[in-house]
Amino acid sequence: MTRSFFLDNQTARRLFLDRHLLLQQRSGTGKGADLDQVLDDLGFVQIDSVNTLARAHDLILWSRRGQYRPRALERLVANDRSAFEHWTHDAAAIPMQFYPQWRLKFARDEARMQRRWQDGRRPGWTSEIDTVLRHISDHGPTCSKDVGDGEKKGSSGWWDWHPSKTALEFLWRSGRLAICHRVGFRKFYDLSERVIPAETLNARHSEAEIVDWAMSAALDRLGFGTSGELAAFFDIVTRAEAKHWCAAALASGQIVEADIEQADGTCRRSYTTQALLAQAAELPSPSTRVRLLSPFDPALRDRARAERLFGFHYRIEIFVPEAKRRYGYYVFPVLQGDRLIGRIDCKRSGEVLQVRAFWPEAGIAMGKQRRSGLIAELDRVQKLAGTEVVRFAEDWLRC
């Protein structure tokens, strides 16, 4: 019979935040080798175009390294080639040393796209694949505007791509193309062999080795998780493979079971390791700094987990009519210590950082010290946002 361990809610939150580099303030340059290490520690950083304050990936990295600036991530991908862009659950910047493991994802994504995109995309894209490849082979880095001359451009939504754009995305997702750089936020693609370093491009692992790596790496970065949560981290492993891996790893003693106390006092059976449990027992108290997080922060990506672990119900209300919104459609979570203390509606407007509202969570008192901490964080984020002054709405504190 295997032994089950127990983590109380506060210790579980602290372990989870420590794995996500949010428990303590950490120094570093936020560029070059230091940024490589941050990316490796996190596993990936989601890339998103929304830019009300700063782009999601930039805010995620800035929250770990206050000296980080957007050009630093661009250099890792476009110049240093120590990171590449592809997909986990969404578009992401990923450490280059993970590229060989992504070959399994390339193959699985290709099969999935072949099944689903036949009906879900405009017809004609498959016949453009060879044309697009030939254009890139002959002309080098290419964006979606450079292909599909004469094709009708989309007008009915985000995914209404013209056929050549669909072919570009298909070739990228299946690994035959790689993103070599961006101009603004526009992606430029090139042949993978002209972007990915040769030793990385040519490395190969078996399917079993990739599954073992993906599950082990996910567990190390989460601290604990169910088989489904571990599978979802990189989105390489299937749920069936994840269950099989967990059963085998548990039987061999590689992992252990633990009851993780949730915010409501119930427990959720999860997997962890003896080493992570030992680390959890020795973690220091968290920093008291108030932290502004991205809505796509990896610590909050799984909204249901965030609610279970922190008691924080969070959704982006993009498709909710304004009259029915409780908050703004794109509000930023705010962390202090090991608690999510509220959400803030703020937006960059020229040189002004406009703060419309802050809603503290139930039981969070906004005394002088906490309010000063929040204002100090807004002052810090101005360096990333490129603003000069913070301007508060008259009724911004919604206690």
Short mmCIF file of C-alpha atoms in Angstrom, two decimals:
data_model
loop_
_atom_site.label_atom_id
_atom_site.label_comp_id
_atom_site.label_asym_id
_atom_site.label_seq_id
_atom_site.Cartn_x
_atom_site.Cartn_y
_atom_site.Cartn_z
CA MET A 1 0.00 0.00 0.00
CA THR A 2 1.37 3.43 -0.96
CA ARG A 3 1.48 6.17 1.64
CA SER A 4 -0.46 9.39 1.09
CA PHE A 5 0.98 12.68 2.31
CA PHE A 6 -0.81 15.92 3.24
CA LEU A 7 -0.17 19.55 2.37
CA ASP A 8 -2.19 22.20 4.17
CA ASN A 9 -3.57 24.97 1.99
CA GLN A 10 -1.07 27.64 2.97
CA THR A 11 1.93 25.38 2.40
CA ALA A 12 0.46 24.19 -0.91
CA ARG A 13 -0.05 27.78 -2.09
CA ARG A 14 3.50 28.67 -1.14
CA LEU A 15 4.99 25.66 -2.91
CA PHE A 16 2.91 26.42 -6.00
CA LEU A 17 3.96 30.09 -6.01
CA ASP A 18 7.60 29.21 -5.40
CA ARG A 19 7.55 26.87 -8.41
CA HIS A 20 6.17 29.81 -10.41
CA LEU A 21 8.88 32.22 -9.13
CA LEU A 22 6.34 34.35 -7.25
CA LEU A 23 6.94 33.53 -3.59
CA GLN A 24 9.97 35.75 -3.09
CA GLN A 25 11.41 38.77 -4.83
CA ARG A 26 14.29 37.63 -7.00
CA SER A 27 16.99 39.76 -8.54
CA GLY A 28 18.37 39.39 -12.03
CA THR A 29 19.05 41.30 -15.20
CA GLY A 30 15.92 40.05 -16.99
CA LYS A 31 17.87 39.43 -20.17
CA GLY A 32 20.31 37.00 -21.75
CA ALA A 33 21.25 33.99 -19.63
CA ASP A 34 19.18 35.22 -16.69
CA LEU A 35 16.05 35.39 -18.83
CA ASP A 36 16.86 31.98 -20.30
CA GLN A 37 16.82 30.60 -16.76
CA VAL A 38 13.50 32.25 -15.95
CA LEU A 39 11.97 30.76 -19.09
CA ASP A 40 13.38 27.34 -18.22
CA ASP A 41 12.08 27.56 -14.65
CA LEU A 42 8.60 28.46 -15.86
CA GLY A 43 8.64 25.98 -18.76
CA PHE A 44 7.14 28.45 -21.22
CA VAL A 45 5.54 31.88 -21.35
CA GLN A 46 2.22 32.41 -23.11
CA ILE A 47 2.34 34.98 -25.90
CA ASP A 48 -0.73 37.14 -26.37
CA SER A 49 -1.45 40.24 -28.42
CA VAL A 50 -3.69 42.10 -25.95
CA ASN A 51 -1.84 45.26 -24.97
CA THR A 52 -3.94 47.41 -22.67
CA LEU A 53 -1.03 47.86 -20.27
CA ALA A 54 1.71 45.58 -21.62
CA ARG A 55 1.58 42.38 -23.63
CA ALA A 56 0.87 39.28 -21.55
CA HIS A 57 4.29 37.66 -22.03
CA ASP A 58 6.06 40.88 -21.12
CA LEU A 59 4.05 41.36 -17.93
CA ILE A 60 4.64 37.72 -16.95
CA LEU A 61 8.39 38.09 -17.28
CA TRP A 62 8.47 41.54 -15.72
CA SER A 63 6.66 40.21 -12.64
CA ARG A 64 9.61 37.84 -12.13
CA ARG A 65 12.35 40.26 -13.13
CA GLY A 66 11.68 43.95 -12.64
CA GLN A 67 14.50 44.91 -14.99
CA TYR A 68 13.00 42.91 -17.86
CA ARG A 69 12.07 44.82 -21.03
CA PRO A 70 10.29 43.43 -24.12
CA ARG A 71 13.33 43.52 -26.39
CA ALA A 72 15.01 40.91 -24.19
CA LEU A 73 12.57 38.13 -25.14
CA GLU A 74 12.74 39.14 -28.79
CA ARG A 75 16.52 38.67 -28.66
CA LEU A 76 16.22 35.16 -27.22
CA VAL A 77 14.04 34.11 -30.14
CA ALA A 78 15.37 36.19 -33.04
CA ASN A 79 19.06 36.60 -32.23
CA ASP A 80 20.30 34.17 -29.60
CA ARG A 81 18.06 31.30 -30.77
CA SER A 82 17.84 30.12 -27.16
CA ALA A 83 14.02 30.09 -27.34
CA PHE A 84 11.47 29.26 -30.00
CA GLU A 85 7.79 29.97 -30.49
CA HIS A 86 5.22 27.23 -30.71
CA TRP A 87 2.16 26.01 -28.80
CA THR A 88 1.46 24.55 -25.40
CA HIS A 89 -2.22 25.18 -24.63
CA ASP A 90 -1.73 28.40 -26.60
CA ALA A 91 1.03 30.25 -28.43
CA ALA A 92 4.14 30.40 -26.26
CA ALA A 93 7.85 31.16 -26.06
CA ILE A 94 9.63 27.94 -25.11
CA PRO A 95 13.25 27.15 -24.17
CA MET A 96 15.17 25.95 -27.22
CA GLN A 97 16.46 22.87 -25.41
CA PHE A 98 12.86 21.59 -25.34
CA TYR A 99 12.61 21.60 -29.15
CA PRO A 100 13.42 17.88 -29.61
CA GLN A 101 10.55 17.00 -27.27
CA TRP A 102 8.23 19.14 -29.36
CA ARG A 103 8.60 16.76 -32.31
CA LEU A 104 5.89 14.61 -30.76
CA LYS A 105 3.64 17.68 -30.53
CA PHE A 106 4.40 18.59 -34.14
CA ALA A 107 3.25 15.16 -35.28
CA ARG A 108 0.15 15.14 -33.12
CA ASP A 109 -0.82 18.69 -34.02
CA GLU A 110 -0.42 17.88 -37.71
CA ALA A 111 -2.76 14.89 -37.44
CA ARG A 112 -5.26 16.97 -35.47
CA MET A 113 -5.20 19.81 -37.98
CA GLN A 114 -5.63 17.40 -40.90
CA ARG A 115 -8.80 16.13 -39.23
CA ARG A 116 -10.29 19.38 -38.00
CA TRP A 117 -9.16 22.06 -40.41
CA GLN A 118 -10.75 20.47 -43.44
CA ASP A 119 -14.14 21.72 -42.27
CA GLY A 120 -13.03 24.50 -39.93
CA ARG A 121 -11.01 26.59 -42.37
CA ARG A 122 -11.65 28.07 -45.80
CA PRO A 123 -11.16 25.50 -48.59
CA GLY A 124 -8.03 25.50 -50.71
CA TRP A 125 -5.40 25.79 -48.01
CA THR A 126 -3.92 22.31 -48.53
CA SER A 127 -3.16 23.10 -52.17
CA GLU A 128 -1.18 26.17 -51.03
CA ILE A 129 1.22 24.24 -48.78
CA ASP A 130 3.81 23.51 -51.49
CA THR A 131 3.48 27.03 -52.88
CA VAL A 132 4.11 28.59 -49.49
CA LEU A 133 7.07 26.31 -48.80
CA ARG A 134 8.58 27.12 -52.17
CA HIS A 135 8.12 30.87 -51.62
CA ILE A 136 9.88 30.73 -48.24
CA SER A 137 12.65 28.50 -49.59
CA ASP A 138 13.31 30.98 -52.40
CA HIS A 139 12.70 34.29 -50.62
CA GLY A 140 13.47 33.68 -46.94
CA PRO A 141 11.54 35.03 -43.93
CA THR A 142 7.90 35.54 -44.83
CA CYS A 143 4.82 36.91 -43.10
CA SER A 144 1.19 36.28 -43.95
CA LYS A 145 1.01 39.47 -46.04
CA ASP A 146 3.71 38.11 -48.37
CA VAL A 147 1.67 35.10 -49.50
CA GLY A 148 -1.78 34.61 -50.96
CA ASP A 149 -1.63 37.35 -53.55
CA GLY A 150 -5.13 37.72 -54.96
CA GLU A 151 -6.78 35.67 -52.20
CA LYS A 152 -9.69 37.26 -50.40
CA LYS A 153 -8.63 38.33 -46.92
CA GLY A 154 -10.70 37.31 -43.90
CA SER A 155 -13.35 39.61 -42.52
CA SER A 156 -15.46 37.47 -40.20
CA GLY A 157 -13.23 36.80 -37.20
CA TRP A 158 -9.83 35.88 -35.77
CA TRP A 159 -9.65 32.50 -37.51
CA ASP A 160 -11.01 33.53 -40.91
CA TRP A 161 -7.62 33.22 -42.58
CA HIS A 162 -7.02 33.29 -46.32
CA PRO A 163 -5.81 29.86 -47.59
CA SER A 164 -2.12 30.76 -47.74
CA LYS A 165 -2.20 32.10 -44.18
CA THR A 166 -3.76 28.80 -43.08
CA ALA A 167 -1.00 26.93 -44.93
CA LEU A 168 1.62 29.03 -43.11
CA GLU A 169 0.12 28.23 -39.73
CA PHE A 170 -0.20 24.55 -40.61
CA LEU A 171 3.45 24.35 -41.63
CA TRP A 172 4.51 26.14 -38.45
CA ARG A 173 2.38 24.02 -36.14
CA SER A 174 3.62 20.84 -37.81
CA GLY A 175 7.26 21.86 -37.39
CA ARG A 176 8.33 22.43 -40.98
CA LEU A 177 8.51 26.19 -40.43
CA ALA A 178 9.67 28.16 -37.41
CA ILE A 179 9.13 31.76 -36.37
CA CYS A 180 12.43 33.52 -36.96
CA HIS A 181 11.42 36.95 -35.66
CA ARG A 182 8.55 39.40 -35.30
CA VAL A 183 8.12 42.95 -36.54
CA GLY A 184 5.75 44.65 -34.15
CA PHE A 185 3.61 41.65 -33.34
CA ARG A 186 3.63 40.22 -36.85
CA LYS A 187 5.24 36.80 -37.18
CA PHE A 188 7.85 36.03 -39.83
CA TYR A 189 8.37 32.38 -40.73
CA ASP A 190 11.35 30.58 -42.23
CA LEU A 191 12.34 26.98 -42.85
CA SER A 192 13.02 25.27 -39.52
CA GLU A 193 16.52 24.24 -40.62
CA ARG A 194 17.39 27.93 -41.09
CA VAL A 195 16.12 28.91 -37.63
CA ILE A 196 16.69 26.04 -35.19
CA PRO A 197 20.35 25.33 -34.28
CA ALA A 198 21.52 22.16 -36.05
CA GLU A 199 22.37 20.18 -32.91
CA THR A 200 18.87 20.85 -31.55
CA LEU A 201 17.10 20.30 -34.86
CA ASN A 202 18.78 16.93 -35.32
CA ALA A 203 18.28 15.59 -31.79
CA ARG A 204 15.74 12.79 -31.44
CA HIS A 205 13.96 11.12 -28.52
CA SER A 206 11.59 8.19 -28.41
CA GLU A 207 7.91 8.75 -27.71
CA ALA A 208 8.27 7.12 -24.29
CA GLU A 209 11.21 9.39 -23.43
CA ILE A 210 9.22 12.47 -24.41
CA VAL A 211 6.22 11.42 -22.32
CA ASP A 212 8.46 10.80 -19.31
CA TRP A 213 10.17 14.16 -19.76
CA ALA A 214 6.92 16.08 -20.23
CA MET A 215 5.30 14.60 -17.12
CA SER A 216 8.39 14.96 -14.92
CA ALA A 217 9.07 18.52 -16.11
CA ALA A 218 5.45 19.53 -15.54
CA LEU A 219 5.45 18.14 -12.02
CA ASP A 220 8.67 19.96 -11.19
CA ARG A 221 7.18 23.26 -12.36
CA LEU A 222 3.79 22.85 -10.69
CA GLY A 223 4.87 21.25 -7.42
CA PHE A 224 1.89 18.91 -7.44
CA GLY A 225 -0.92 17.98 -9.77
CA THR A 226 -3.37 15.37 -10.95
CA SER A 227 -2.52 13.32 -14.02
CA GLY A 228 -4.78 15.58 -16.08
CA GLU A 229 -3.13 18.77 -14.79
CA LEU A 230 0.31 17.38 -15.55
CA ALA A 231 -0.76 16.38 -19.07
CA ALA A 232 -2.25 19.83 -19.69
CA PHE A 233 0.91 21.70 -18.70
CA PHE A 234 2.79 21.32 -22.01
CA ASP A 235 -0.18 19.76 -23.83
CA ILE A 236 2.02 17.11 -25.41
CA VAL A 237 0.89 14.04 -23.49
CA THR A 238 -2.57 12.52 -23.82
CA ARG A 239 -4.69 11.98 -20.72
CA ALA A 240 -4.46 8.21 -21.16
CA GLU A 241 -0.65 8.41 -21.37
CA ALA A 242 -0.60 10.65 -18.29
CA LYS A 243 -2.65 8.18 -16.24
CA HIS A 244 -0.38 5.32 -17.31
CA TRP A 245 2.76 7.31 -16.48
CA CYS A 246 1.45 8.28 -13.03
CA ALA A 247 0.54 4.69 -12.19
CA ALA A 248 3.98 3.44 -13.21
CA ALA A 249 5.82 6.30 -11.49
CA LEU A 250 3.83 5.76 -8.30
CA ALA A 251 4.56 2.03 -8.32
CA SER A 252 8.29 2.67 -8.78
CA GLY A 253 8.45 5.32 -6.06
CA GLN A 254 9.32 8.12 -8.48
CA ILE A 255 6.25 10.07 -7.30
CA VAL A 256 3.98 9.92 -4.25
CA GLU A 257 0.35 10.74 -3.60
CA ALA A 258 -0.60 13.76 -1.50
CA ASP A 259 -3.85 15.23 -0.32
CA ILE A 260 -3.70 18.93 -1.16
CA GLU A 261 -5.94 21.06 1.03
CA GLN A 262 -8.01 23.49 -1.01
CA ALA A 263 -9.13 26.97 -0.03
CA ASP A 264 -12.51 25.63 1.12
CA GLY A 265 -10.95 23.01 3.40
CA THR A 266 -11.57 20.01 1.16
CA CYS A 267 -8.69 17.90 -0.17
CA ARG A 268 -7.71 17.02 -3.70
CA ARG A 269 -5.62 13.91 -4.27
CA SER A 270 -2.60 14.81 -6.39
CA TYR A 271 0.89 13.61 -7.25
CA THR A 272 4.15 15.12 -6.08
CA THR A 273 7.62 13.93 -5.08
CA GLN A 274 9.44 13.43 -1.79
CA ALA A 275 11.90 16.14 -2.82
CA LEU A 276 9.14 18.67 -3.46
CA LEU A 277 7.50 17.84 -0.14
CA ALA A 278 10.83 18.39 1.63
CA GLN A 279 11.23 21.70 -0.15
CA ALA A 280 7.70 22.75 0.81
CA ALA A 281 8.49 22.18 4.49
CA GLU A 282 11.45 24.57 4.32
CA LEU A 283 10.02 27.42 2.27
CA PRO A 284 10.45 30.91 3.72
CA SER A 285 7.56 33.25 4.37
CA PRO A 286 6.46 35.01 1.19
CA SER A 287 7.42 38.50 0.18
CA THR A 288 4.91 41.12 1.30
CA ARG A 289 5.23 42.97 -2.01
CA VAL A 290 2.00 43.63 -3.87
CA ARG A 291 2.33 42.15 -7.37
CA LEU A 292 0.40 42.97 -10.52
CA LEU A 293 0.00 39.80 -12.61
CA SER A 294 -0.95 39.12 -16.19
CA PRO A 295 -4.37 37.55 -16.77
CA PHE A 296 -2.39 34.84 -18.61
CA ASP A 297 0.14 34.29 -15.84
CA PRO A 298 1.07 30.58 -15.70
CA ALA A 299 0.08 30.50 -12.03
CA LEU A 300 -3.48 31.44 -13.07
CA ARG A 301 -3.77 29.74 -16.47
CA ASP A 302 -5.97 26.98 -15.02
CA ARG A 303 -8.83 29.12 -13.69
CA ALA A 304 -10.48 26.20 -11.90
CA ARG A 305 -7.24 25.34 -10.09
CA ALA A 306 -6.75 28.98 -9.07
CA GLU A 307 -10.23 29.01 -7.59
CA ARG A 308 -9.71 25.73 -5.74
CA LEU A 309 -6.27 26.62 -4.39
CA PHE A 310 -6.63 30.35 -3.74
CA GLY A 311 -10.40 30.82 -3.56
CA PHE A 312 -10.02 33.29 -6.42
CA HIS A 313 -12.78 33.22 -9.04
CA TYR A 314 -11.35 34.82 -12.14
CA ARG A 315 -12.60 35.04 -15.71
CA ILE A 316 -11.85 37.49 -18.51
CA GLU A 317 -15.24 38.94 -19.42
CA ILE A 318 -14.48 39.59 -23.08
CA PHE A 319 -17.80 38.30 -24.37
CA VAL A 320 -19.95 39.59 -21.50
CA PRO A 321 -22.06 42.65 -22.37
CA GLU A 322 -20.72 45.72 -20.59
CA ALA A 323 -23.95 46.23 -18.67
CA LYS A 324 -23.61 42.75 -17.15
CA ARG A 325 -19.93 42.90 -16.26
CA ARG A 326 -19.02 42.92 -12.62
CA TYR A 327 -15.54 44.12 -13.48
CA GLY A 328 -13.89 45.48 -16.63
CA TYR A 329 -13.49 42.89 -19.37
CA TYR A 330 -9.69 42.74 -18.91
CA VAL A 331 -8.68 43.21 -15.30
CA PHE A 332 -5.34 42.27 -13.77
CA PRO A 333 -5.08 39.90 -10.78
CA VAL A 334 -3.19 41.26 -7.79
CA LEU A 335 -1.09 39.04 -5.52
CA GLN A 336 0.34 39.79 -2.10
CA GLY A 337 2.28 37.18 -0.20
CA ASP A 338 0.50 33.89 -0.82
CA ARG A 339 -2.95 35.41 -1.37
CA LEU A 340 -4.68 36.89 -4.38
CA ILE A 341 -6.01 40.06 -2.85
CA GLY A 342 -8.03 41.56 -5.70
CA ARG A 343 -8.18 42.68 -9.30
CA ILE A 344 -7.45 46.00 -10.89
CA ASP A 345 -8.72 47.73 -14.03
CA CYS A 346 -5.90 49.86 -15.39
CA LYS A 347 -4.94 50.92 -18.87
CA ARG A 348 -2.12 52.76 -20.62
CA SER A 349 -3.23 55.89 -22.45
CA GLY A 350 -0.30 57.73 -23.95
CA GLU A 351 1.98 58.71 -21.07
CA VAL A 352 -0.74 58.13 -18.47
CA LEU A 353 -1.48 54.92 -16.58
CA GLN A 354 -5.19 55.22 -15.87
CA VAL A 355 -6.50 53.30 -12.87
CA ARG A 356 -10.23 52.90 -13.16
CA ALA A 357 -10.97 50.55 -10.28
CA PHE A 358 -9.54 48.10 -7.78
CA TRP A 359 -11.79 45.45 -6.26
CA PRO A 360 -10.32 43.79 -3.16
CA GLU A 361 -11.31 40.19 -2.44
CA ALA A 362 -13.67 39.45 0.44
CA GLY A 363 -11.87 39.77 3.76
CA ILE A 364 -9.05 41.94 2.34
CA ALA A 365 -8.79 45.23 4.19
CA MET A 366 -7.27 48.06 2.20
CA GLY A 367 -5.43 49.81 4.98
CA LYS A 368 -2.75 52.44 4.50
CA GLN A 369 0.12 49.96 4.16
CA ARG A 370 -1.57 47.72 1.59
CA ARG A 371 -2.81 50.69 -0.38
CA SER A 372 0.72 52.12 -0.42
CA GLY A 373 2.01 48.75 -1.62
CA LEU A 374 -0.46 48.71 -4.50
CA ILE A 375 0.43 52.26 -5.53
CA ALA A 376 4.14 51.37 -5.37
CA GLU A 377 3.55 48.44 -7.73
CA LEU A 378 1.73 50.70 -10.17
CA ASP A 379 4.68 53.07 -10.06
CA ARG A 380 7.04 50.17 -10.81
CA VAL A 381 5.04 48.88 -13.77
CA GLN A 382 5.23 52.30 -15.45
CA LYS A 383 8.76 51.48 -16.59
CA LEU A 384 7.40 48.51 -18.51
CA ALA A 385 4.29 50.30 -19.76
CA GLY A 386 6.21 53.41 -20.84
CA THR A 387 4.01 55.82 -18.91
CA GLU A 388 5.02 58.83 -16.84
CA VAL A 389 2.19 59.30 -14.37
CA VAL A 390 -0.49 57.24 -12.62
CA ARG A 391 -3.95 58.78 -12.63
CA PHE A 392 -6.67 57.38 -10.39
CA ALA A 393 -10.40 57.64 -11.00
CA GLU A 394 -12.21 59.36 -8.17
CA ASP A 395 -13.96 56.15 -7.09
CA TRP A 396 -11.15 53.73 -7.96
CA LEU A 397 -11.05 51.88 -4.63
CA ARG A 398 -14.16 49.69 -4.63
CA CYS A 399 -14.19 48.46 -1.03
#
